[in-house]
Amino acid sequence: MCGRFAVTLPNEAMAQLFNAAPANDLPDVPNFNTCPTTQIHVVEPGARRLLRPMRWGFIPQWYDKPNGGPLLINARAETIAEKPAFRAACRARRCLIPCNGFYEWTKDPDGNRLPWYITRRDGAMMVFAGVWQDWGPDDNRMRTCAMVTIGANTPMRQIHHRMPVILEPENWGKWLGEEGHGAASLMRPSSDDVLQFHRVGTSVNSNRAQGPDLIQEIPAG
């Protein structure tokens, strides 16, 4: 799964990367500790792609308030087409969620949470498969999203048993529905050589922590 991530690429550069029109109310960057329920950068399809903010935390239409049920920040690829919360979005409302890296945690023998920072080996922007849903009354609609996860590949299983579905640039259009059918075939773990990870300090355990020090490598011992 993924519960925190970092975004450091400037908004204009991000829009250029996806050939997307940037919205005027994009979240501030850099953000080294992006947390659930906050606004995040999302790319959605259209006559021209749009880079826009969405609430990270998918809200099904039957929730009577944003916290009217479980917080849905991740959607399992294995069941996304069947779950009532996600099945319509999986067919018709897919999006891209960009970041520079994400965090996962292991535990030491004493139960202390040890954070790791995961990035692409090639240094490129990481792009997660996502789905979105509008929620709320017409005069106060909220666009919300979740990232799609899958069972972890071999290296990632050292840290966590699941990982986000990471899309390569040649598959962005297919996931967005710009190139016809076939998006389901993209819901798979990334190749074992795509990602790298290192231990970071426990400051990131606080959702209020910020700054580039959060992603700095520390000895893993």
PDB file of C-alpha atoms in Angstrom:
ATOM      1  CA  MET A   1       0.000   0.000   0.000  1.00  0.00           C
ATOM      2  CA  CYS A   2       1.042   3.621   0.231  1.00  0.00           C
ATOM      3  CA  GLY A   3       0.123   6.023   3.008  1.00  0.00           C
ATOM      4  CA  ARG A   4       2.542   8.943   2.491  1.00  0.00           C
ATOM      5  CA  PHE A   5       4.567  10.319  -0.389  1.00  0.00           C
ATOM      6  CA  ALA A   6       6.708  13.236  -1.533  1.00  0.00           C
ATOM      7  CA  VAL A   7       6.195  15.613  -4.464  1.00  0.00           C
ATOM      8  CA  THR A   8       9.056  17.958  -5.320  1.00  0.00           C
ATOM      9  CA  LEU A   9       8.703  18.695  -9.052  1.00  0.00           C
ATOM     10  CA  PRO A  10       7.428  22.250  -9.731  1.00  0.00           C
ATOM     11  CA  ASN A  11       3.837  22.466 -10.933  1.00  0.00           C
ATOM     12  CA  GLU A  12       4.687  23.849 -14.364  1.00  0.00           C
ATOM     13  CA  ALA A  13       7.275  21.127 -14.960  1.00  0.00           C
ATOM     14  CA  MET A  14       4.755  18.510 -13.859  1.00  0.00           C
ATOM     15  CA  ALA A  15       2.176  19.860 -16.307  1.00  0.00           C
ATOM     16  CA  GLN A  16       4.726  19.740 -19.124  1.00  0.00           C
ATOM     17  CA  LEU A  17       5.673  16.163 -18.262  1.00  0.00           C
ATOM     18  CA  PHE A  18       2.078  15.013 -18.789  1.00  0.00           C
ATOM     19  CA  ASN A  19       1.252  17.491 -21.575  1.00  0.00           C
ATOM     20  CA  ALA A  20      -1.528  18.706 -19.307  1.00  0.00           C
ATOM     21  CA  ALA A  21      -3.132  22.058 -18.576  1.00  0.00           C
ATOM     22  CA  PRO A  22      -2.417  23.002 -14.944  1.00  0.00           C
ATOM     23  CA  ALA A  23      -5.284  24.096 -12.707  1.00  0.00           C
ATOM     24  CA  ASN A  24      -4.931  27.369 -10.839  1.00  0.00           C
ATOM     25  CA  ASP A  25      -5.332  25.814  -7.385  1.00  0.00           C
ATOM     26  CA  LEU A  26      -2.678  23.104  -7.412  1.00  0.00           C
ATOM     27  CA  PRO A  27      -1.102  22.116  -4.064  1.00  0.00           C
ATOM     28  CA  ASP A  28       2.115  23.837  -3.067  1.00  0.00           C
ATOM     29  CA  VAL A  29       5.386  22.074  -3.842  1.00  0.00           C
ATOM     30  CA  PRO A  30       7.717  20.797  -2.626  1.00  0.00           C
ATOM     31  CA  ASN A  31       5.791  18.679  -0.156  1.00  0.00           C
ATOM     32  CA  PHE A  32       7.969  16.001   1.436  1.00  0.00           C
ATOM     33  CA  ASN A  33       5.163  14.510   3.516  1.00  0.00           C
ATOM     34  CA  THR A  34       1.898  14.309   1.580  1.00  0.00           C
ATOM     35  CA  CYS A  35      -0.778  12.741   3.778  1.00  0.00           C
ATOM     36  CA  PRO A  36      -4.257  11.258   3.263  1.00  0.00           C
ATOM     37  CA  THR A  37      -7.264  13.632   3.168  1.00  0.00           C
ATOM     38  CA  THR A  38      -5.108  16.461   1.762  1.00  0.00           C
ATOM     39  CA  GLN A  39      -5.217  17.813  -1.795  1.00  0.00           C
ATOM     40  CA  ILE A  40      -2.803  16.055  -4.141  1.00  0.00           C
ATOM     41  CA  HIS A  41      -1.739  16.412  -7.786  1.00  0.00           C
ATOM     42  CA  VAL A  42      -3.757  14.242 -10.176  1.00  0.00           C
ATOM     43  CA  VAL A  43      -3.816  13.967 -13.976  1.00  0.00           C
ATOM     44  CA  GLU A  44      -7.173  13.262 -15.600  1.00  0.00           C
ATOM     45  CA  PRO A  45      -7.980  12.817 -19.302  1.00  0.00           C
ATOM     46  CA  GLY A  46      -9.902  15.191 -21.510  1.00  0.00           C
ATOM     47  CA  ALA A  47      -9.672  16.971 -24.849  1.00  0.00           C
ATOM     48  CA  ARG A  48      -6.425  18.019 -23.221  1.00  0.00           C
ATOM     49  CA  ARG A  49      -5.201  16.353 -20.051  1.00  0.00           C
ATOM     50  CA  LEU A  50      -5.724  18.361 -16.872  1.00  0.00           C
ATOM     51  CA  LEU A  51      -3.376  18.498 -13.891  1.00  0.00           C
ATOM     52  CA  ARG A  52      -5.655  19.310 -10.981  1.00  0.00           C
ATOM     53  CA  PRO A  53      -6.010  18.844  -7.225  1.00  0.00           C
ATOM     54  CA  MET A  54      -8.087  16.060  -5.699  1.00  0.00           C
ATOM     55  CA  ARG A  55      -8.675  14.951  -2.134  1.00  0.00           C
ATOM     56  CA  TRP A  56      -6.625  11.841  -1.395  1.00  0.00           C
ATOM     57  CA  GLY A  57      -9.295   9.649   0.123  1.00  0.00           C
ATOM     58  CA  PHE A  58     -11.983   8.278  -2.197  1.00  0.00           C
ATOM     59  CA  ILE A  59     -15.517   9.024  -0.959  1.00  0.00           C
ATOM     60  CA  PRO A  60     -18.243   6.682  -2.288  1.00  0.00           C
ATOM     61  CA  GLN A  61     -21.502   8.366  -3.246  1.00  0.00           C
ATOM     62  CA  TRP A  62     -23.426   6.725  -0.394  1.00  0.00           C
ATOM     63  CA  TYR A  63     -21.293   8.288   2.358  1.00  0.00           C
ATOM     64  CA  ASP A  64     -23.377  10.974   4.102  1.00  0.00           C
ATOM     65  CA  LYS A  65     -20.209  12.859   5.091  1.00  0.00           C
ATOM     66  CA  PRO A  66     -16.524  12.611   4.141  1.00  0.00           C
ATOM     67  CA  ASN A  67     -15.783  10.435   7.171  1.00  0.00           C
ATOM     68  CA  GLY A  68     -18.995   8.455   6.828  1.00  0.00           C
ATOM     69  CA  GLY A  69     -17.099   5.179   6.418  1.00  0.00           C
ATOM     70  CA  PRO A  70     -13.574   3.784   6.139  1.00  0.00           C
ATOM     71  CA  LEU A  71     -10.906   6.084   4.705  1.00  0.00           C
ATOM     72  CA  LEU A  72     -10.270   4.712   1.203  1.00  0.00           C
ATOM     73  CA  ILE A  73      -6.825   5.892   0.135  1.00  0.00           C
ATOM     74  CA  ASN A  74      -5.951   2.650  -1.702  1.00  0.00           C
ATOM     75  CA  ALA A  75      -7.964   0.360  -3.989  1.00  0.00           C
ATOM     76  CA  ARG A  76      -6.862  -3.259  -4.340  1.00  0.00           C
ATOM     77  CA  ALA A  77      -6.259  -4.184  -7.984  1.00  0.00           C
ATOM     78  CA  GLU A  78      -7.450  -7.740  -7.376  1.00  0.00           C
ATOM     79  CA  THR A  79     -10.957  -6.619  -6.363  1.00  0.00           C
ATOM     80  CA  ILE A  80     -11.330  -3.094  -7.781  1.00  0.00           C
ATOM     81  CA  ALA A  81     -13.667  -4.212 -10.576  1.00  0.00           C
ATOM     82  CA  GLU A  82     -15.997  -5.921  -8.067  1.00  0.00           C
ATOM     83  CA  LYS A  83     -16.072  -3.622  -5.036  1.00  0.00           C
ATOM     84  CA  PRO A  84     -19.160  -1.346  -5.066  1.00  0.00           C
ATOM     85  CA  ALA A  85     -17.046   1.647  -4.018  1.00  0.00           C
ATOM     86  CA  PHE A  86     -14.654   1.378  -6.975  1.00  0.00           C
ATOM     87  CA  ARG A  87     -16.129  -0.679  -9.817  1.00  0.00           C
ATOM     88  CA  ALA A  88     -17.717   2.248 -11.731  1.00  0.00           C
ATOM     89  CA  ALA A  89     -14.619   4.409 -11.274  1.00  0.00           C
ATOM     90  CA  CYS A  90     -12.401   1.570 -12.468  1.00  0.00           C
ATOM     91  CA  ARG A  91     -14.331   1.461 -15.734  1.00  0.00           C
ATOM     92  CA  ALA A  92     -14.785   5.167 -16.407  1.00  0.00           C
ATOM     93  CA  ARG A  93     -12.822   7.406 -14.017  1.00  0.00           C
ATOM     94  CA  ARG A  94      -9.148   6.518 -14.033  1.00  0.00           C
ATOM     95  CA  CYS A  95      -6.364   8.989 -13.342  1.00  0.00           C
ATOM     96  CA  LEU A  96      -2.616   9.327 -12.780  1.00  0.00           C
ATOM     97  CA  ILE A  97      -1.120  10.238  -9.397  1.00  0.00           C
ATOM     98  CA  PRO A  98       2.471  11.556  -9.710  1.00  0.00           C
ATOM     99  CA  CYS A  99       5.073  11.686  -6.962  1.00  0.00           C
ATOM    100  CA  ASN A 100       8.830  11.630  -6.556  1.00  0.00           C
ATOM    101  CA  GLY A 101       8.856   8.870  -3.968  1.00  0.00           C
ATOM    102  CA  PHE A 102       6.769   7.231  -1.269  1.00  0.00           C
ATOM    103  CA  TYR A 103       7.247   5.937   2.261  1.00  0.00           C
ATOM    104  CA  GLU A 104       6.682   2.544   3.832  1.00  0.00           C
ATOM    105  CA  TRP A 105       7.437   1.259   7.319  1.00  0.00           C
ATOM    106  CA  THR A 106       8.918  -1.828   8.901  1.00  0.00           C
ATOM    107  CA  LYS A 107       9.208  -2.564  12.622  1.00  0.00           C
ATOM    108  CA  ASP A 108      12.235  -3.367  14.741  1.00  0.00           C
ATOM    109  CA  PRO A 109      12.175  -6.129  17.405  1.00  0.00           C
ATOM    110  CA  ASP A 110      10.791  -3.624  19.923  1.00  0.00           C
ATOM    111  CA  GLY A 111       7.892  -2.647  17.666  1.00  0.00           C
ATOM    112  CA  ASN A 112       9.261   0.767  16.689  1.00  0.00           C
ATOM    113  CA  ARG A 113       8.175   1.972  13.236  1.00  0.00           C
ATOM    114  CA  LEU A 114      11.136   2.390  10.865  1.00  0.00           C
ATOM    115  CA  PRO A 115      10.431   4.461   7.722  1.00  0.00           C
ATOM    116  CA  TRP A 116      11.829   3.773   4.255  1.00  0.00           C
ATOM    117  CA  TYR A 117      11.766   6.047   1.211  1.00  0.00           C
ATOM    118  CA  ILE A 118      11.134   4.392  -2.168  1.00  0.00           C
ATOM    119  CA  THR A 119      12.015   5.977  -5.525  1.00  0.00           C
ATOM    120  CA  ARG A 120      12.614   4.932  -9.121  1.00  0.00           C
ATOM    121  CA  ARG A 121      16.166   3.839  -9.880  1.00  0.00           C
ATOM    122  CA  ASP A 122      16.225   5.998 -13.000  1.00  0.00           C
ATOM    123  CA  GLY A 123      15.330   9.143 -11.025  1.00  0.00           C
ATOM    124  CA  ALA A 124      12.183   9.731 -13.065  1.00  0.00           C
ATOM    125  CA  MET A 125       8.845  10.852 -11.673  1.00  0.00           C
ATOM    126  CA  MET A 126       6.850   7.964 -10.245  1.00  0.00           C
ATOM    127  CA  VAL A 127       3.281   7.678 -11.544  1.00  0.00           C
ATOM    128  CA  PHE A 128       0.618   5.638  -9.750  1.00  0.00           C
ATOM    129  CA  ALA A 129      -2.584   4.284 -11.248  1.00  0.00           C
ATOM    130  CA  GLY A 130      -5.553   5.977  -9.609  1.00  0.00           C
ATOM    131  CA  VAL A 131      -9.345   6.221  -9.697  1.00  0.00           C
ATOM    132  CA  TRP A 132     -11.534   9.197  -8.798  1.00  0.00           C
ATOM    133  CA  GLN A 133     -15.044  10.010  -7.637  1.00  0.00           C
ATOM    134  CA  ASP A 134     -17.035  13.241  -7.208  1.00  0.00           C
ATOM    135  CA  TRP A 135     -18.878  13.518  -3.905  1.00  0.00           C
ATOM    136  CA  GLY A 136     -21.178  16.042  -2.283  1.00  0.00           C
ATOM    137  CA  PRO A 137     -23.968  18.432  -3.317  1.00  0.00           C
ATOM    138  CA  ASP A 138     -23.749  20.168  -6.683  1.00  0.00           C
ATOM    139  CA  ASP A 139     -22.856  23.512  -5.128  1.00  0.00           C
ATOM    140  CA  ASN A 140     -20.019  22.005  -3.119  1.00  0.00           C
ATOM    141  CA  ARG A 141     -18.753  19.020  -5.117  1.00  0.00           C
ATOM    142  CA  MET A 142     -15.506  17.453  -3.996  1.00  0.00           C
ATOM    143  CA  ARG A 143     -13.307  15.419  -6.342  1.00  0.00           C
ATOM    144  CA  THR A 144     -11.683  12.541  -4.472  1.00  0.00           C
ATOM    145  CA  CYS A 145      -9.280   9.776  -5.440  1.00  0.00           C
ATOM    146  CA  ALA A 146      -7.511   6.597  -4.408  1.00  0.00           C
ATOM    147  CA  MET A 147      -4.389   4.909  -5.743  1.00  0.00           C
ATOM    148  CA  VAL A 148      -4.481   1.332  -6.994  1.00  0.00           C
ATOM    149  CA  THR A 149      -2.295  -1.220  -5.197  1.00  0.00           C
ATOM    150  CA  ILE A 150      -1.113  -4.743  -5.997  1.00  0.00           C
ATOM    151  CA  GLY A 151       0.904  -7.476  -4.313  1.00  0.00           C
ATOM    152  CA  ALA A 152       4.520  -6.372  -3.903  1.00  0.00           C
ATOM    153  CA  ASN A 153       7.323  -7.447  -6.205  1.00  0.00           C
ATOM    154  CA  THR A 154      10.298  -9.345  -4.780  1.00  0.00           C
ATOM    155  CA  PRO A 155      12.412  -6.387  -3.550  1.00  0.00           C
ATOM    156  CA  MET A 156       9.435  -4.533  -2.055  1.00  0.00           C
ATOM    157  CA  ARG A 157       8.376  -7.577  -0.035  1.00  0.00           C
ATOM    158  CA  GLN A 158      11.351  -6.849   2.224  1.00  0.00           C
ATOM    159  CA  ILE A 159       9.380  -3.813   3.411  1.00  0.00           C
ATOM    160  CA  HIS A 160       5.683  -4.413   2.718  1.00  0.00           C
ATOM    161  CA  HIS A 161       3.487  -7.069   1.126  1.00  0.00           C
ATOM    162  CA  ARG A 162       1.768  -4.555  -1.187  1.00  0.00           C
ATOM    163  CA  MET A 163       2.824  -1.687  -3.432  1.00  0.00           C
ATOM    164  CA  PRO A 164       1.196   0.920  -5.699  1.00  0.00           C
ATOM    165  CA  VAL A 165       0.599   0.069  -9.342  1.00  0.00           C
ATOM    166  CA  ILE A 166       3.362   2.092 -11.049  1.00  0.00           C
ATOM    167  CA  LEU A 167       2.735   3.057 -14.672  1.00  0.00           C
ATOM    168  CA  GLU A 168       5.461   3.542 -17.259  1.00  0.00           C
ATOM    169  CA  PRO A 169       5.113   6.568 -19.609  1.00  0.00           C
ATOM    170  CA  GLU A 170       4.079   4.413 -22.558  1.00  0.00           C
ATOM    171  CA  ASN A 171       1.097   3.188 -20.515  1.00  0.00           C
ATOM    172  CA  TRP A 172      -0.208   6.506 -19.180  1.00  0.00           C
ATOM    173  CA  GLY A 173      -2.592   6.927 -22.110  1.00  0.00           C
ATOM    174  CA  LYS A 174      -3.908   3.396 -21.850  1.00  0.00           C
ATOM    175  CA  TRP A 175      -4.679   3.781 -18.143  1.00  0.00           C
ATOM    176  CA  LEU A 176      -6.454   7.079 -18.814  1.00  0.00           C
ATOM    177  CA  GLY A 177      -8.602   5.453 -21.492  1.00  0.00           C
ATOM    178  CA  GLU A 178      -7.093   7.501 -24.309  1.00  0.00           C
ATOM    179  CA  GLU A 179      -6.033   4.401 -26.232  1.00  0.00           C
ATOM    180  CA  GLY A 180      -9.054   2.155 -25.990  1.00  0.00           C
ATOM    181  CA  HIS A 181      -9.299  -0.913 -23.787  1.00  0.00           C
ATOM    182  CA  GLY A 182      -6.589  -2.806 -21.930  1.00  0.00           C
ATOM    183  CA  ALA A 183      -6.176  -0.885 -18.683  1.00  0.00           C
ATOM    184  CA  ALA A 184      -6.767  -4.022 -16.610  1.00  0.00           C
ATOM    185  CA  SER A 185      -3.558  -5.555 -17.990  1.00  0.00           C
ATOM    186  CA  LEU A 186      -1.562  -2.720 -16.378  1.00  0.00           C
ATOM    187  CA  MET A 187      -2.564  -3.666 -12.836  1.00  0.00           C
ATOM    188  CA  ARG A 188       0.570  -5.629 -12.029  1.00  0.00           C
ATOM    189  CA  PRO A 189       3.684  -5.132  -9.886  1.00  0.00           C
ATOM    190  CA  SER A 190       6.533  -3.199 -11.442  1.00  0.00           C
ATOM    191  CA  SER A 191       9.616  -5.106 -12.562  1.00  0.00           C
ATOM    192  CA  ASP A 192      12.081  -5.940  -9.800  1.00  0.00           C
ATOM    193  CA  ASP A 193      14.668  -3.499 -11.188  1.00  0.00           C
ATOM    194  CA  VAL A 194      12.439  -0.383 -11.272  1.00  0.00           C
ATOM    195  CA  LEU A 195      12.584   0.742  -7.630  1.00  0.00           C
ATOM    196  CA  GLN A 196      15.191   1.416  -4.989  1.00  0.00           C
ATOM    197  CA  PHE A 197      14.761   2.285  -1.320  1.00  0.00           C
ATOM    198  CA  HIS A 198      16.672   3.492   1.718  1.00  0.00           C
ATOM    199  CA  ARG A 199      16.060   4.078   5.407  1.00  0.00           C
ATOM    200  CA  VAL A 200      15.137   7.590   6.509  1.00  0.00           C
ATOM    201  CA  GLY A 201      14.786   9.185   9.911  1.00  0.00           C
ATOM    202  CA  THR A 202      11.753   8.722  12.125  1.00  0.00           C
ATOM    203  CA  SER A 203      10.763  12.401  11.841  1.00  0.00           C
ATOM    204  CA  VAL A 204       8.435  11.418   8.985  1.00  0.00           C
ATOM    205  CA  ASN A 205       6.426   9.314  11.434  1.00  0.00           C
ATOM    206  CA  SER A 206       4.701  12.602  12.279  1.00  0.00           C
ATOM    207  CA  ASN A 207       2.247  13.749   9.633  1.00  0.00           C
ATOM    208  CA  ARG A 208       3.180  17.343  10.484  1.00  0.00           C
ATOM    209  CA  ALA A 209       6.876  16.946   9.620  1.00  0.00           C
ATOM    210  CA  GLN A 210       8.201  18.689   6.505  1.00  0.00           C
ATOM    211  CA  GLY A 211      11.464  19.460   4.732  1.00  0.00           C
ATOM    212  CA  PRO A 212      14.059  17.749   2.548  1.00  0.00           C
ATOM    213  CA  ASP A 213      15.685  16.090   5.567  1.00  0.00           C
ATOM    214  CA  LEU A 214      12.763  13.639   5.615  1.00  0.00           C
ATOM    215  CA  ILE A 215      14.072  11.819   2.531  1.00  0.00           C
ATOM    216  CA  GLN A 216      17.750  11.802   3.462  1.00  0.00           C
ATOM    217  CA  GLU A 217      19.291   8.346   3.782  1.00  0.00           C
ATOM    218  CA  ILE A 218      20.420   7.139   7.185  1.00  0.00           C
ATOM    219  CA  PRO A 219      22.265   3.915   8.073  1.00  0.00           C
ATOM    220  CA  ALA A 220      19.863   0.978   8.068  1.00  0.00           C
ATOM    221  CA  GLY A 221      21.496  -0.805  10.968  1.00  0.00           C
TER     222      GLY A 221
END
